[in-house]
PDB file of C-alpha atoms in Angstrom:
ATOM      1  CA  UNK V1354     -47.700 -65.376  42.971  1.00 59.00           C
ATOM      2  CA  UNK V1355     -45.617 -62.458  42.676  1.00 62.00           C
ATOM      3  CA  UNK V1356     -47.741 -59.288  43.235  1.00 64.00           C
ATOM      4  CA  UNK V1357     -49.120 -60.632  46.730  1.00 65.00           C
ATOM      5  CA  UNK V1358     -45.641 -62.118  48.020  1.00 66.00           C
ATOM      6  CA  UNK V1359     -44.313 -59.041  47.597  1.00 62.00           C
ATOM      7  CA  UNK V1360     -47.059 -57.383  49.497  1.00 61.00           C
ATOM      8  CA  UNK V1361     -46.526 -59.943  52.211  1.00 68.00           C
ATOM      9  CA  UNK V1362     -41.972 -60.211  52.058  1.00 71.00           C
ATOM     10  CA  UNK V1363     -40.057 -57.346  51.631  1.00 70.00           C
ATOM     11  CA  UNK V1364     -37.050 -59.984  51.052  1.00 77.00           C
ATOM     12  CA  UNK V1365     -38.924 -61.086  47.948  1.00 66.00           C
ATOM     13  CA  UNK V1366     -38.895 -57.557  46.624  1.00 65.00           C
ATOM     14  CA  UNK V1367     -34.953 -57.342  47.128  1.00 68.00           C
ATOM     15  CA  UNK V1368     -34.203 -60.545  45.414  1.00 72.00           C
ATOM     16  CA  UNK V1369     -36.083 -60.256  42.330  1.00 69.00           C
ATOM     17  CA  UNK V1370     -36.015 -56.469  42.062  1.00 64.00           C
ATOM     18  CA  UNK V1371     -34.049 -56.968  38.928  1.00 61.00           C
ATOM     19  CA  UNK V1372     -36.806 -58.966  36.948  1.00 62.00           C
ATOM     20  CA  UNK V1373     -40.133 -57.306  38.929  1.00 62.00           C
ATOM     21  CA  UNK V1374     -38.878 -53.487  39.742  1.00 66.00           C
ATOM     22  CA  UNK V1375     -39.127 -51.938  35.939  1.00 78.00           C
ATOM     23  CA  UNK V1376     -42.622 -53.176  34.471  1.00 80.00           C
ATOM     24  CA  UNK V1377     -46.617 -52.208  36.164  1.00 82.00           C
ATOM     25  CA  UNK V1378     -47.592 -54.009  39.180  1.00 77.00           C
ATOM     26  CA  UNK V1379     -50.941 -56.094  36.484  1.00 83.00           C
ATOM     27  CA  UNK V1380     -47.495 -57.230  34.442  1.00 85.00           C
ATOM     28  CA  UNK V1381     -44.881 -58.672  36.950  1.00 79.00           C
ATOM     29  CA  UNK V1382     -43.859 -61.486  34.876  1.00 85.00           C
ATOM     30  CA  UNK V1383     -42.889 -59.258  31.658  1.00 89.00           C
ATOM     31  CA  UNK V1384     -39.144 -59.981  32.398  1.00 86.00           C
ATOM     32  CA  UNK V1385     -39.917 -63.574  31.230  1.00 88.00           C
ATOM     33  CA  UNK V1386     -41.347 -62.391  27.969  1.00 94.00           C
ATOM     34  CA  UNK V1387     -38.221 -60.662  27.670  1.00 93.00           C
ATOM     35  CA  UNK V1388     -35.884 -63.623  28.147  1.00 93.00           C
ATOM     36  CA  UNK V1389     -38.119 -65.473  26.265  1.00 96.00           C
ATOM     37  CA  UNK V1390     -37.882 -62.742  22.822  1.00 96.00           C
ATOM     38  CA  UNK V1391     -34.201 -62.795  23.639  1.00 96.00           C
ATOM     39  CA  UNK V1392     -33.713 -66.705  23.575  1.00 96.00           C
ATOM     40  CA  UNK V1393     -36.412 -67.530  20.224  1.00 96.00           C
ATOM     41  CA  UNK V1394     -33.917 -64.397  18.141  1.00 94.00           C
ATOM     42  CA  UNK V1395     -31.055 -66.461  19.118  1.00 95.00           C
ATOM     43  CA  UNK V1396     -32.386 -69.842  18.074  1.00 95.00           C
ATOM     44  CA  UNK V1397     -33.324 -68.400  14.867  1.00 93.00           C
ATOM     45  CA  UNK V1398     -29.798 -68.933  12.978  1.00 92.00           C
ATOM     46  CA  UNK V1399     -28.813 -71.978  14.985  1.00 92.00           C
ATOM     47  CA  UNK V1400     -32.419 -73.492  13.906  1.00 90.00           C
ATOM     48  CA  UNK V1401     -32.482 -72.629  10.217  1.00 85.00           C
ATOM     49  CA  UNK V1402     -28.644 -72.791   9.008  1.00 86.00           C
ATOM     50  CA  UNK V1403     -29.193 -74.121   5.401  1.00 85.00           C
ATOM     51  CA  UNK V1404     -31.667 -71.216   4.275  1.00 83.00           C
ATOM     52  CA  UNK V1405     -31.390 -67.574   4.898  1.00 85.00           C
ATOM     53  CA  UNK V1406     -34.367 -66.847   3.971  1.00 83.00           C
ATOM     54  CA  UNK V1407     -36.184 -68.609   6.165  1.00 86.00           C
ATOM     55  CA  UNK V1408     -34.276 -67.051   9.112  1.00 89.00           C
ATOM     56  CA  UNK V1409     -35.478 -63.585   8.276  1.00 89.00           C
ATOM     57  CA  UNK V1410     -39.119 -65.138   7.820  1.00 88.00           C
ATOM     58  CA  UNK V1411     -38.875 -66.816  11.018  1.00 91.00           C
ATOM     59  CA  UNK V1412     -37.389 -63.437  12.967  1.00 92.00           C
ATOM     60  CA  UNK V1413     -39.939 -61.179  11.493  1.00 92.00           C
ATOM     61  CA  UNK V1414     -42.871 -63.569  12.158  1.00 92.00           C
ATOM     62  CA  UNK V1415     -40.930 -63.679  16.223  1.00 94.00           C
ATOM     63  CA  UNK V1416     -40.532 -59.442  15.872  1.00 94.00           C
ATOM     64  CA  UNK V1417     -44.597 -59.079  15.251  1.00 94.00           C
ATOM     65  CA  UNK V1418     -45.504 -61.591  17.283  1.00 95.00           C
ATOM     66  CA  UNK V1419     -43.451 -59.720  20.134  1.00 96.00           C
ATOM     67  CA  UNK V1420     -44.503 -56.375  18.884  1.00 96.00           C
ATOM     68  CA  UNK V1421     -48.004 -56.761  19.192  1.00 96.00           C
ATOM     69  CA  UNK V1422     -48.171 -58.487  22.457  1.00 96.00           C
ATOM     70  CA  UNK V1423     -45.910 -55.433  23.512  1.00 96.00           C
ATOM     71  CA  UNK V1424     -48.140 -52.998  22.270  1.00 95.00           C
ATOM     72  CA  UNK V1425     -51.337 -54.385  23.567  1.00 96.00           C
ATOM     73  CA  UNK V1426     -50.166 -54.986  26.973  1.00 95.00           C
ATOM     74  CA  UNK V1427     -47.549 -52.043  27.095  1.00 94.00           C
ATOM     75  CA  UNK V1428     -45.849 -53.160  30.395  1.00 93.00           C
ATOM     76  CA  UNK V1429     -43.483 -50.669  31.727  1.00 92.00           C
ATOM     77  CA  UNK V1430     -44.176 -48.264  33.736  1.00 87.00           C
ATOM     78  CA  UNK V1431     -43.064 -45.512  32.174  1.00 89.00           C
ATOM     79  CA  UNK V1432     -44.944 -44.587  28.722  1.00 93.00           C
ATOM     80  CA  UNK V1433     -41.489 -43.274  27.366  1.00 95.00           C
ATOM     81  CA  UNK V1434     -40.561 -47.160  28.161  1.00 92.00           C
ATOM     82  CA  UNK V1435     -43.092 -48.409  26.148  1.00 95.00           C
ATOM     83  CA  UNK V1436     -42.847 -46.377  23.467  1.00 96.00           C
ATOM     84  CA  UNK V1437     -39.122 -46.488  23.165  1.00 96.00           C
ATOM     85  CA  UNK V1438     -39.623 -50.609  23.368  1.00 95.00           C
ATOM     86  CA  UNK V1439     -42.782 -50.538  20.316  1.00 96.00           C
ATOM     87  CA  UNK V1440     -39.865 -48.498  18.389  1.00 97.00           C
ATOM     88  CA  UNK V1441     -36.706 -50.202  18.548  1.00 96.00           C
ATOM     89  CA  UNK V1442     -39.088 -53.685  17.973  1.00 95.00           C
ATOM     90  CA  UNK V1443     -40.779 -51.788  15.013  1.00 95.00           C
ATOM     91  CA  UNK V1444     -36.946 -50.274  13.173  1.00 95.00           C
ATOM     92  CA  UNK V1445     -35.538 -54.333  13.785  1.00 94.00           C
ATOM     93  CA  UNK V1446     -38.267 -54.948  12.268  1.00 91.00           C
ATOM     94  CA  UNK V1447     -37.987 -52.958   9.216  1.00 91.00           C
ATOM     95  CA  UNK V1448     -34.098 -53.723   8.957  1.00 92.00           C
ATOM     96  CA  UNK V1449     -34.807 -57.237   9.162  1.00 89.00           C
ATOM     97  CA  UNK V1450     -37.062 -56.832   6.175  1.00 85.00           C
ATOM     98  CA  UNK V1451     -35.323 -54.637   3.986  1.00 88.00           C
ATOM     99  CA  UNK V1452     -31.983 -56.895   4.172  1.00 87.00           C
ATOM    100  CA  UNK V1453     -34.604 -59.666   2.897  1.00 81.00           C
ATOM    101  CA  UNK V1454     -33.645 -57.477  -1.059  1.00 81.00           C
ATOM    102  CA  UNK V1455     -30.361 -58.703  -0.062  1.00 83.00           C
ATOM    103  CA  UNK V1456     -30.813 -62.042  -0.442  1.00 79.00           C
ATOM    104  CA  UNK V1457     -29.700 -64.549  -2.699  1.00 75.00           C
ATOM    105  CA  UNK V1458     -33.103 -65.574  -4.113  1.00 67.00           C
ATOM    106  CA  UNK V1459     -33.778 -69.608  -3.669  1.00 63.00           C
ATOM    107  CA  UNK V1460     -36.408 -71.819  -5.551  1.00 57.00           C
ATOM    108  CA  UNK V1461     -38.220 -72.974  -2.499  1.00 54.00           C
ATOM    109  CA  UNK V1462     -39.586 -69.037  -1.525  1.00 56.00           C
ATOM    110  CA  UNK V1463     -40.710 -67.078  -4.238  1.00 57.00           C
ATOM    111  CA  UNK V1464     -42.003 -63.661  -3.500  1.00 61.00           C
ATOM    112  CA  UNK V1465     -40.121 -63.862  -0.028  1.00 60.00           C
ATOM    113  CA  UNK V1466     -38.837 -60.580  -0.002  1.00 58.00           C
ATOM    114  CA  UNK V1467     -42.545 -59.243  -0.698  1.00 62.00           C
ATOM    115  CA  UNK V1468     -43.666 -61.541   1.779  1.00 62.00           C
ATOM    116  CA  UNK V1469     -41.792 -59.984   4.947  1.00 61.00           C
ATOM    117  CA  UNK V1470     -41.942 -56.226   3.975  1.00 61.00           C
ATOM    118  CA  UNK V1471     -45.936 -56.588   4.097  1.00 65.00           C
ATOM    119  CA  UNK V1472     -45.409 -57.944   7.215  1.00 62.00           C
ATOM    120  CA  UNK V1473     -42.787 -55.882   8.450  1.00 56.00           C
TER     121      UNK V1473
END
């Protein structure tokens, strides 16, 4: 819908400049993705309060699930962009992983901590 209304209206353009303007024409509807990352990370500890653990195993499963859509359909338009986005997603990542050591261990997830730094 979006790439050939805002062929057509220039006053589509204007309004949703803000979500459209910064990713490739083929990838319009990468702000949504975006919101969408930015509400599942924020779920995470309302959704698992009783175990730790499975908040970091839930938001490292959510980072490479983000990370490799992002790097397979590398939407913005500037390759610095998508680079800079494949980075900060790879280092949260990583943190999130590494503060998995940190972690009181529980009886329900052994071998957690090995768990998400293979994946991470």
């Amino acid at each position: 819908i979006a790439p050939e209304r805002s062929a057509r209206d220039p006053t589509f353009v204007m309004c949703f400049r803000f979500l459209l303007g910064r990713f490739r024409v083929d990838r319009w509807y990468w702000g949504s993705v975006l919101m969408l990352r930015a509400l599942l990370m924020a779920l995470v500890p309302i959704s698992f309060t009783d175990s730790t653990s499975k908040q970091l195993v839930m938001l490292v499963t959510l980072l490479t699930a983000f990370l490799v859509a992002q790097c397979h359909h590398q939407p913005w338009k500037a390759q610095v962009l998508n680079m800079a986005d494949t980075t900060v997603l790879a280092m949260t990542m990583l943190i999130a992983g590494a503060s998995s050591a940190f972690v009181e261990p529980s009886g329900s997830t052994p071998g957690l901590t090995a768990y998400i730094i293979v994946v991470a």
